[in-house]
């Protein structure tokens, strides 16, 4: 991307933040600072901050690429895979090894982070054999390193899916696969509050967030209940990826809503709306040396309307006044 394009993006972001300050009647110094840190991709998803490497990993599903961004140097690299990657998470104790969701497979890859150098090591698990057109969507490691991964039905047109075909799985370190939920439209969200023994999850087309009781010793979930409804707050779009801060509040990507939401799931309260200059906001994760920066992925899918830059960029939000938890690596025997 040339200098002129970066100048225009930077100017546009400044105008966006000025509008945010005016409409929220806030002091400029207290407003979050927003910056696009990568060039646009087609469908950015699955951000994972590696605290040891001080680097952000994410995927672009329809580009069939995995990505690494290093803030200290500004270096952004990618590597193409044979299929649609939907998440990338480091494997504990195996440097440069990752689990990746690839169509309906969980695979192990080796990648040093340099352009076009990833290689497939092995297949860890296969799911949804009864729905061969399904694919994985969101996934994360729970506090003990078990992989929680959800699937979704076939997308036969942009934004149109086979409904109620997805499931939520837990894949244990020994490779065993456990189906935790079924009849899911699009699996999304996934985060844990250990202090309150809670697991949060979203089926996007329900336009709600669920809370489950969570047993950290076994990885089991139970007693699902709805803790937040978009309709109660006049929100448009759907629930996409989310994370949780150390205060127990959720940070939610509002796909088709041009914003990130801060939600108190204990009382179902909408605490804050932060505008993002992209219609299709896809996911979020905390990062940075102090875990006080929020990285936000987005998409630039043309569903009848062209999504111009900075749509599809990964953004960084500073000055939120909160911190997140370190992301957990996947444990595999």
Tab-separated table of C-alpha atoms in Angstrom:
chain	number	residue	atom	x	y	z
A	1	UNK	CA	0.000	0.000	0.000
A	2	UNK	CA	1.498	3.375	-1.014
A	3	UNK	CA	2.115	6.397	1.228
A	4	UNK	CA	-0.854	8.314	-0.157
A	5	UNK	CA	-3.258	5.516	0.763
A	6	UNK	CA	-1.871	5.339	4.330
A	7	UNK	CA	-2.279	9.133	4.640
A	8	UNK	CA	-5.907	8.915	3.571
A	9	UNK	CA	-6.587	6.019	5.957
A	10	UNK	CA	-4.960	7.892	8.846
A	11	UNK	CA	-6.968	11.042	8.089
A	12	UNK	CA	-10.182	9.036	7.872
A	13	UNK	CA	-9.537	7.361	11.228
A	14	UNK	CA	-8.910	10.748	12.867
A	15	UNK	CA	-12.268	12.029	11.557
A	16	UNK	CA	-13.942	8.833	12.792
A	17	UNK	CA	-12.541	9.265	16.310
A	18	UNK	CA	-13.497	12.967	16.339
A	19	UNK	CA	-17.090	11.977	15.540
A	20	UNK	CA	-16.933	9.354	18.322
A	21	UNK	CA	-15.849	11.993	20.853
A	22	UNK	CA	-18.540	14.462	19.828
A	23	UNK	CA	-21.381	11.937	19.841
A	24	UNK	CA	-20.306	10.420	23.145
A	25	UNK	CA	-19.603	13.806	24.818
A	26	UNK	CA	-16.207	12.672	26.020
A	27	UNK	CA	-12.827	14.259	26.469
A	28	UNK	CA	-10.503	13.583	23.555
A	29	UNK	CA	-7.800	12.331	25.930
A	30	UNK	CA	-10.200	9.711	27.304
A	31	UNK	CA	-11.367	8.419	23.907
A	32	UNK	CA	-9.955	5.135	22.599
A	33	UNK	CA	-7.287	5.572	19.942
A	34	UNK	CA	-7.869	3.538	16.789
A	35	UNK	CA	-5.280	2.537	14.199
A	36	UNK	CA	-5.336	0.193	11.207
A	37	UNK	CA	-2.199	-1.943	11.611
A	38	UNK	CA	-2.428	-4.306	8.622
A	39	UNK	CA	-3.458	-3.976	5.024
A	40	UNK	CA	-6.951	-5.284	4.182
A	41	UNK	CA	-7.753	-8.957	3.662
A	42	UNK	CA	-10.914	-10.670	2.431
A	43	UNK	CA	-12.221	-12.231	5.664
A	44	UNK	CA	-9.966	-11.606	8.654
A	45	UNK	CA	-10.802	-13.840	11.631
A	46	UNK	CA	-9.511	-15.759	14.629
A	47	UNK	CA	-7.012	-13.308	16.175
A	48	UNK	CA	-4.668	-14.847	18.764
A	49	UNK	CA	-2.095	-12.798	20.650
A	50	UNK	CA	1.052	-14.789	21.436
A	51	UNK	CA	2.338	-13.140	24.606
A	52	UNK	CA	5.738	-14.856	24.435
A	53	UNK	CA	6.411	-13.723	20.870
A	54	UNK	CA	4.591	-10.398	21.247
A	55	UNK	CA	2.910	-11.131	17.938
A	56	UNK	CA	-0.616	-11.390	16.600
A	57	UNK	CA	-1.727	-14.382	14.556
A	58	UNK	CA	-4.943	-14.426	12.522
A	59	UNK	CA	-6.437	-15.927	9.362
A	60	UNK	CA	-8.114	-14.759	6.185
A	61	UNK	CA	-10.613	-17.505	5.445
A	62	UNK	CA	-11.469	-16.921	1.781
A	63	UNK	CA	-7.888	-15.951	0.903
A	64	UNK	CA	-6.903	-19.342	2.411
A	65	UNK	CA	-4.052	-17.679	4.297
A	66	UNK	CA	-2.673	-17.545	7.826
A	67	UNK	CA	-1.088	-14.300	9.037
A	68	UNK	CA	1.408	-12.953	11.563
A	69	UNK	CA	1.767	-9.316	12.604
A	70	UNK	CA	4.614	-8.078	14.833
A	71	UNK	CA	3.832	-4.620	16.282
A	72	UNK	CA	7.433	-3.815	17.224
A	73	UNK	CA	8.565	-3.984	13.603
A	74	UNK	CA	5.258	-3.557	11.768
A	75	UNK	CA	6.060	-6.728	9.814
A	76	UNK	CA	3.022	-8.546	8.393
A	77	UNK	CA	3.584	-11.969	6.830
A	78	UNK	CA	1.292	-14.655	5.472
A	79	UNK	CA	1.299	-18.182	4.128
A	80	UNK	CA	-1.263	-19.882	1.901
A	81	UNK	CA	-2.810	-23.223	2.841
A	82	UNK	CA	-4.752	-25.826	0.887
A	83	UNK	CA	-8.219	-25.026	2.230
A	84	UNK	CA	-10.077	-22.454	4.292
A	85	UNK	CA	-8.272	-21.739	7.586
A	86	UNK	CA	-10.586	-20.464	10.308
A	87	UNK	CA	-8.322	-20.248	13.359
A	88	UNK	CA	-4.641	-20.493	14.244
A	89	UNK	CA	-3.451	-21.223	17.802
A	90	UNK	CA	0.095	-22.098	18.958
A	91	UNK	CA	0.717	-25.564	20.392
A	92	UNK	CA	2.127	-25.491	23.912
A	93	UNK	CA	5.771	-26.602	24.089
A	94	UNK	CA	6.265	-26.841	20.296
A	95	UNK	CA	7.778	-23.669	18.897
A	96	UNK	CA	6.524	-22.725	15.434
A	97	UNK	CA	3.789	-25.380	15.591
A	98	UNK	CA	0.088	-24.470	15.476
A	99	UNK	CA	-3.341	-26.029	15.324
A	100	UNK	CA	-5.382	-24.668	12.438
A	101	UNK	CA	-9.004	-25.201	11.514
A	102	UNK	CA	-8.965	-26.245	7.846
A	103	UNK	CA	-12.435	-26.869	6.421
A	104	UNK	CA	-13.692	-29.674	8.755
A	105	UNK	CA	-10.238	-30.706	9.926
A	106	UNK	CA	-8.072	-29.676	12.842
A	107	UNK	CA	-4.526	-29.895	11.540
A	108	UNK	CA	-1.066	-29.283	12.933
A	109	UNK	CA	1.157	-27.032	10.857
A	110	UNK	CA	4.730	-25.854	11.199
A	111	UNK	CA	5.369	-22.196	10.375
A	112	UNK	CA	8.329	-19.980	11.224
A	113	UNK	CA	6.261	-16.891	10.448
A	114	UNK	CA	7.994	-16.102	7.155
A	115	UNK	CA	6.026	-15.606	3.953
A	116	UNK	CA	4.776	-18.773	2.227
A	117	UNK	CA	6.677	-21.252	4.411
A	118	UNK	CA	3.903	-23.103	6.300
A	119	UNK	CA	3.759	-26.870	5.924
A	120	UNK	CA	1.192	-29.435	7.007
A	121	UNK	CA	2.434	-31.841	9.694
A	122	UNK	CA	-0.602	-34.021	10.431
A	123	UNK	CA	-4.357	-34.159	10.896
A	124	UNK	CA	-5.381	-34.011	14.553
A	125	UNK	CA	-9.144	-34.510	14.202
A	126	UNK	CA	-12.044	-34.512	11.738
A	127	UNK	CA	-15.608	-33.490	12.609
A	128	UNK	CA	-19.062	-33.236	11.030
A	129	UNK	CA	-18.612	-36.240	8.768
A	130	UNK	CA	-22.408	-36.248	8.371
A	131	UNK	CA	-22.266	-32.698	6.923
A	132	UNK	CA	-19.316	-32.736	4.504
A	133	UNK	CA	-19.891	-29.148	3.313
A	134	UNK	CA	-19.563	-27.725	6.822
A	135	UNK	CA	-16.480	-25.883	8.002
A	136	UNK	CA	-15.003	-24.743	11.280
A	137	UNK	CA	-15.557	-21.162	12.358
A	138	UNK	CA	-14.405	-19.889	15.752
A	139	UNK	CA	-12.132	-21.725	18.187
A	140	UNK	CA	-10.019	-21.110	21.288
A	141	UNK	CA	-8.138	-23.040	23.932
A	142	UNK	CA	-9.799	-23.196	27.345
A	143	UNK	CA	-7.805	-22.378	30.527
A	144	UNK	CA	-6.371	-25.935	30.556
A	145	UNK	CA	-5.414	-25.949	26.883
A	146	UNK	CA	-8.323	-28.020	25.567
A	147	UNK	CA	-9.453	-26.898	22.109
A	148	UNK	CA	-13.065	-25.656	21.944
A	149	UNK	CA	-14.034	-25.354	18.269
A	150	UNK	CA	-17.364	-24.712	16.583
A	151	UNK	CA	-18.608	-25.402	13.072
A	152	UNK	CA	-21.184	-23.897	10.727
A	153	UNK	CA	-23.226	-24.958	7.721
A	154	UNK	CA	-22.295	-24.530	4.073
A	155	UNK	CA	-22.238	-20.922	2.810
A	156	UNK	CA	-23.827	-21.368	-0.612
A	157	UNK	CA	-24.004	-17.614	-1.309
A	158	UNK	CA	-22.251	-14.732	0.472
A	159	UNK	CA	-24.141	-14.333	3.742
A	160	UNK	CA	-26.478	-17.312	3.105
A	161	UNK	CA	-25.931	-20.572	4.964
A	162	UNK	CA	-27.372	-24.015	5.565
A	163	UNK	CA	-28.844	-23.451	9.021
A	164	UNK	CA	-28.741	-25.663	12.128
A	165	UNK	CA	-25.950	-27.819	10.687
A	166	UNK	CA	-23.140	-26.757	13.030
A	167	UNK	CA	-21.882	-28.094	16.344
A	168	UNK	CA	-19.585	-27.117	19.207
A	169	UNK	CA	-16.747	-29.523	19.998
A	170	UNK	CA	-14.084	-29.992	22.632
A	171	UNK	CA	-10.880	-31.684	21.498
A	172	UNK	CA	-8.802	-32.949	24.405
A	173	UNK	CA	-4.980	-33.230	24.491
A	174	UNK	CA	-5.201	-36.936	23.584
A	175	UNK	CA	-7.034	-36.012	20.366
A	176	UNK	CA	-10.422	-37.307	21.498
A	177	UNK	CA	-13.384	-35.348	20.144
A	178	UNK	CA	-16.466	-34.501	22.237
A	179	UNK	CA	-19.594	-32.868	20.798
A	180	UNK	CA	-20.909	-30.371	23.349
A	181	UNK	CA	-23.735	-28.739	21.364
A	182	UNK	CA	-25.514	-29.316	18.050
A	183	UNK	CA	-28.110	-27.583	15.839
A	184	UNK	CA	-25.910	-24.493	15.651
A	185	UNK	CA	-26.144	-21.951	12.831
A	186	UNK	CA	-22.736	-20.212	13.209
A	187	UNK	CA	-20.487	-20.977	16.192
A	188	UNK	CA	-18.897	-17.820	17.560
A	189	UNK	CA	-17.587	-16.093	20.654
A	190	UNK	CA	-15.967	-18.537	23.080
A	191	UNK	CA	-14.403	-17.135	26.237
A	192	UNK	CA	-14.135	-18.143	29.872
A	193	UNK	CA	-14.499	-16.461	33.267
A	194	UNK	CA	-12.684	-18.764	35.687
A	195	UNK	CA	-13.594	-16.674	38.732
A	196	UNK	CA	-17.285	-17.257	38.041
A	197	UNK	CA	-16.949	-20.740	36.482
A	198	UNK	CA	-18.545	-19.442	33.295
A	199	UNK	CA	-18.191	-20.155	29.581
A	200	UNK	CA	-19.628	-17.704	27.050
A	201	UNK	CA	-20.685	-18.682	23.537
A	202	UNK	CA	-22.746	-17.261	20.684
A	203	UNK	CA	-24.776	-18.836	17.908
A	204	UNK	CA	-24.665	-15.769	15.678
A	205	UNK	CA	-28.128	-16.038	14.107
A	206	UNK	CA	-29.734	-16.173	17.558
A	207	UNK	CA	-28.473	-12.581	18.041
A	208	UNK	CA	-27.754	-13.469	21.655
A	209	UNK	CA	-24.919	-14.480	23.991
A	210	UNK	CA	-25.176	-17.653	26.053
A	211	UNK	CA	-23.615	-18.413	29.424
A	212	UNK	CA	-22.810	-21.968	30.535
A	213	UNK	CA	-21.615	-23.350	33.841
A	214	UNK	CA	-18.035	-24.447	33.237
A	215	UNK	CA	-16.006	-27.127	35.034
A	216	UNK	CA	-12.316	-26.356	34.584
A	217	UNK	CA	-11.265	-29.825	35.776
A	218	UNK	CA	-13.270	-31.753	33.173
A	219	UNK	CA	-13.922	-29.135	30.474
A	220	UNK	CA	-17.649	-29.845	30.616
A	221	UNK	CA	-20.314	-27.164	30.113
A	222	UNK	CA	-23.938	-27.210	31.300
A	223	UNK	CA	-27.038	-25.144	32.065
A	224	UNK	CA	-27.056	-22.778	29.102
A	225	UNK	CA	-28.912	-19.508	29.573
A	226	UNK	CA	-29.199	-16.314	27.548
A	227	UNK	CA	-27.465	-13.349	29.191
A	228	UNK	CA	-27.648	-10.738	26.405
A	229	UNK	CA	-30.047	-10.095	23.513
A	230	UNK	CA	-29.361	-7.709	20.649
A	231	UNK	CA	-33.076	-6.920	20.390
A	232	UNK	CA	-33.157	-5.586	23.963
A	233	UNK	CA	-30.675	-2.870	22.973
A	234	UNK	CA	-31.757	-1.998	19.436
A	235	UNK	CA	-28.603	-3.472	17.918
A	236	UNK	CA	-28.278	-4.439	14.270
A	237	UNK	CA	-26.019	-7.087	12.768
A	238	UNK	CA	-24.929	-10.288	14.505
A	239	UNK	CA	-22.720	-11.491	17.335
A	240	UNK	CA	-19.268	-12.464	16.067
A	241	UNK	CA	-16.018	-13.139	17.939
A	242	UNK	CA	-15.556	-11.982	21.526
A	243	UNK	CA	-13.124	-11.877	24.421
A	244	UNK	CA	-13.272	-11.044	28.122
A	245	UNK	CA	-11.392	-8.530	30.285
A	246	UNK	CA	-10.131	-8.952	33.843
A	247	UNK	CA	-13.270	-7.218	35.173
A	248	UNK	CA	-15.443	-9.948	33.691
A	249	UNK	CA	-16.887	-7.806	30.898
A	250	UNK	CA	-17.229	-9.093	27.339
A	251	UNK	CA	-15.862	-7.328	24.255
A	252	UNK	CA	-17.878	-8.385	21.226
A	253	UNK	CA	-17.357	-7.877	17.485
A	254	UNK	CA	-20.655	-6.610	16.029
A	255	UNK	CA	-20.601	-7.933	12.452
A	256	UNK	CA	-22.662	-5.726	10.109
A	257	UNK	CA	-22.763	-3.182	12.917
A	258	UNK	CA	-19.514	-1.223	12.402
A	259	UNK	CA	-18.621	-1.461	16.095
A	260	UNK	CA	-17.221	-3.323	19.078
A	261	UNK	CA	-19.498	-3.741	22.088
A	262	UNK	CA	-18.551	-3.822	25.767
A	263	UNK	CA	-21.090	-5.910	27.678
A	264	UNK	CA	-21.593	-6.812	31.336
A	265	UNK	CA	-22.945	-10.376	31.032
A	266	UNK	CA	-23.889	-10.591	34.709
A	267	UNK	CA	-26.622	-7.987	34.324
A	268	UNK	CA	-27.121	-8.045	30.550
A	269	UNK	CA	-25.958	-4.431	30.313
A	270	UNK	CA	-24.532	-2.711	27.249
A	271	UNK	CA	-21.711	-0.599	28.680
A	272	UNK	CA	-20.033	0.890	25.627
A	273	UNK	CA	-20.131	1.012	21.810
A	274	UNK	CA	-16.885	1.759	19.976
A	275	UNK	CA	-17.226	2.535	16.257
A	276	UNK	CA	-14.928	0.772	13.800
A	277	UNK	CA	-14.531	2.045	10.198
A	278	UNK	CA	-15.534	-1.319	8.724
A	279	UNK	CA	-19.030	-2.735	8.369
A	280	UNK	CA	-17.975	-6.344	8.899
A	281	UNK	CA	-16.229	-6.444	12.286
A	282	UNK	CA	-15.337	-10.091	12.874
A	283	UNK	CA	-13.392	-10.712	16.089
A	284	UNK	CA	-11.336	-9.256	18.934
A	285	UNK	CA	-8.519	-10.204	21.292
A	286	UNK	CA	-6.444	-8.384	23.883
A	287	UNK	CA	-2.736	-7.996	23.217
A	288	UNK	CA	0.308	-5.826	23.741
A	289	UNK	CA	2.984	-6.044	26.461
A	290	UNK	CA	0.417	-5.201	29.162
A	291	UNK	CA	-2.591	-6.868	27.466
A	292	UNK	CA	-4.339	-3.487	27.428
A	293	UNK	CA	-4.678	-3.156	23.651
A	294	UNK	CA	-7.616	-4.617	21.745
A	295	UNK	CA	-6.932	-6.037	18.293
A	296	UNK	CA	-9.965	-6.075	15.999
A	297	UNK	CA	-10.203	-8.089	12.778
A	298	UNK	CA	-12.592	-7.224	9.959
A	299	UNK	CA	-13.699	-8.334	6.497
A	300	UNK	CA	-14.137	-6.724	3.089
A	301	UNK	CA	-16.683	-9.114	1.553
A	302	UNK	CA	-18.670	-7.712	-1.346
A	303	UNK	CA	-22.262	-8.842	-0.767
A	304	UNK	CA	-23.697	-6.418	-3.295
A	305	UNK	CA	-21.782	-3.413	-1.975
A	306	UNK	CA	-18.046	-2.897	-2.298
A	307	UNK	CA	-16.219	-2.651	1.038
A	308	UNK	CA	-13.391	-0.179	0.498
A	309	UNK	CA	-10.264	0.191	2.690
A	310	UNK	CA	-9.795	0.238	5.594
A	311	UNK	CA	-12.479	-2.513	5.547
A	312	UNK	CA	-10.681	-5.848	5.943
A	313	UNK	CA	-7.852	-4.346	8.001
A	314	UNK	CA	-6.884	-5.459	11.480
A	315	UNK	CA	-7.210	-2.514	13.870
A	316	UNK	CA	-5.711	-1.766	17.266
A	317	UNK	CA	-7.602	0.072	19.996
A	318	UNK	CA	-5.570	1.766	22.742
A	319	UNK	CA	-6.712	3.715	25.795
A	320	UNK	CA	-9.634	1.471	26.773
A	321	UNK	CA	-8.685	1.481	30.447
A	322	UNK	CA	-9.002	-2.308	30.802
A	323	UNK	CA	-6.804	-5.389	30.450
A	324	UNK	CA	-7.399	-8.842	29.085
A	325	UNK	CA	-6.180	-12.310	29.981
A	326	UNK	CA	-3.293	-14.022	28.184
A	327	UNK	CA	-4.500	-16.283	25.383
A	328	UNK	CA	-3.922	-19.958	26.097
A	329	UNK	CA	-2.043	-22.289	23.768
A	330	UNK	CA	-3.479	-25.659	22.775
A	331	UNK	CA	-2.100	-28.730	24.548
A	332	UNK	CA	-1.616	-31.843	22.455
A	333	UNK	CA	0.022	-35.106	23.416
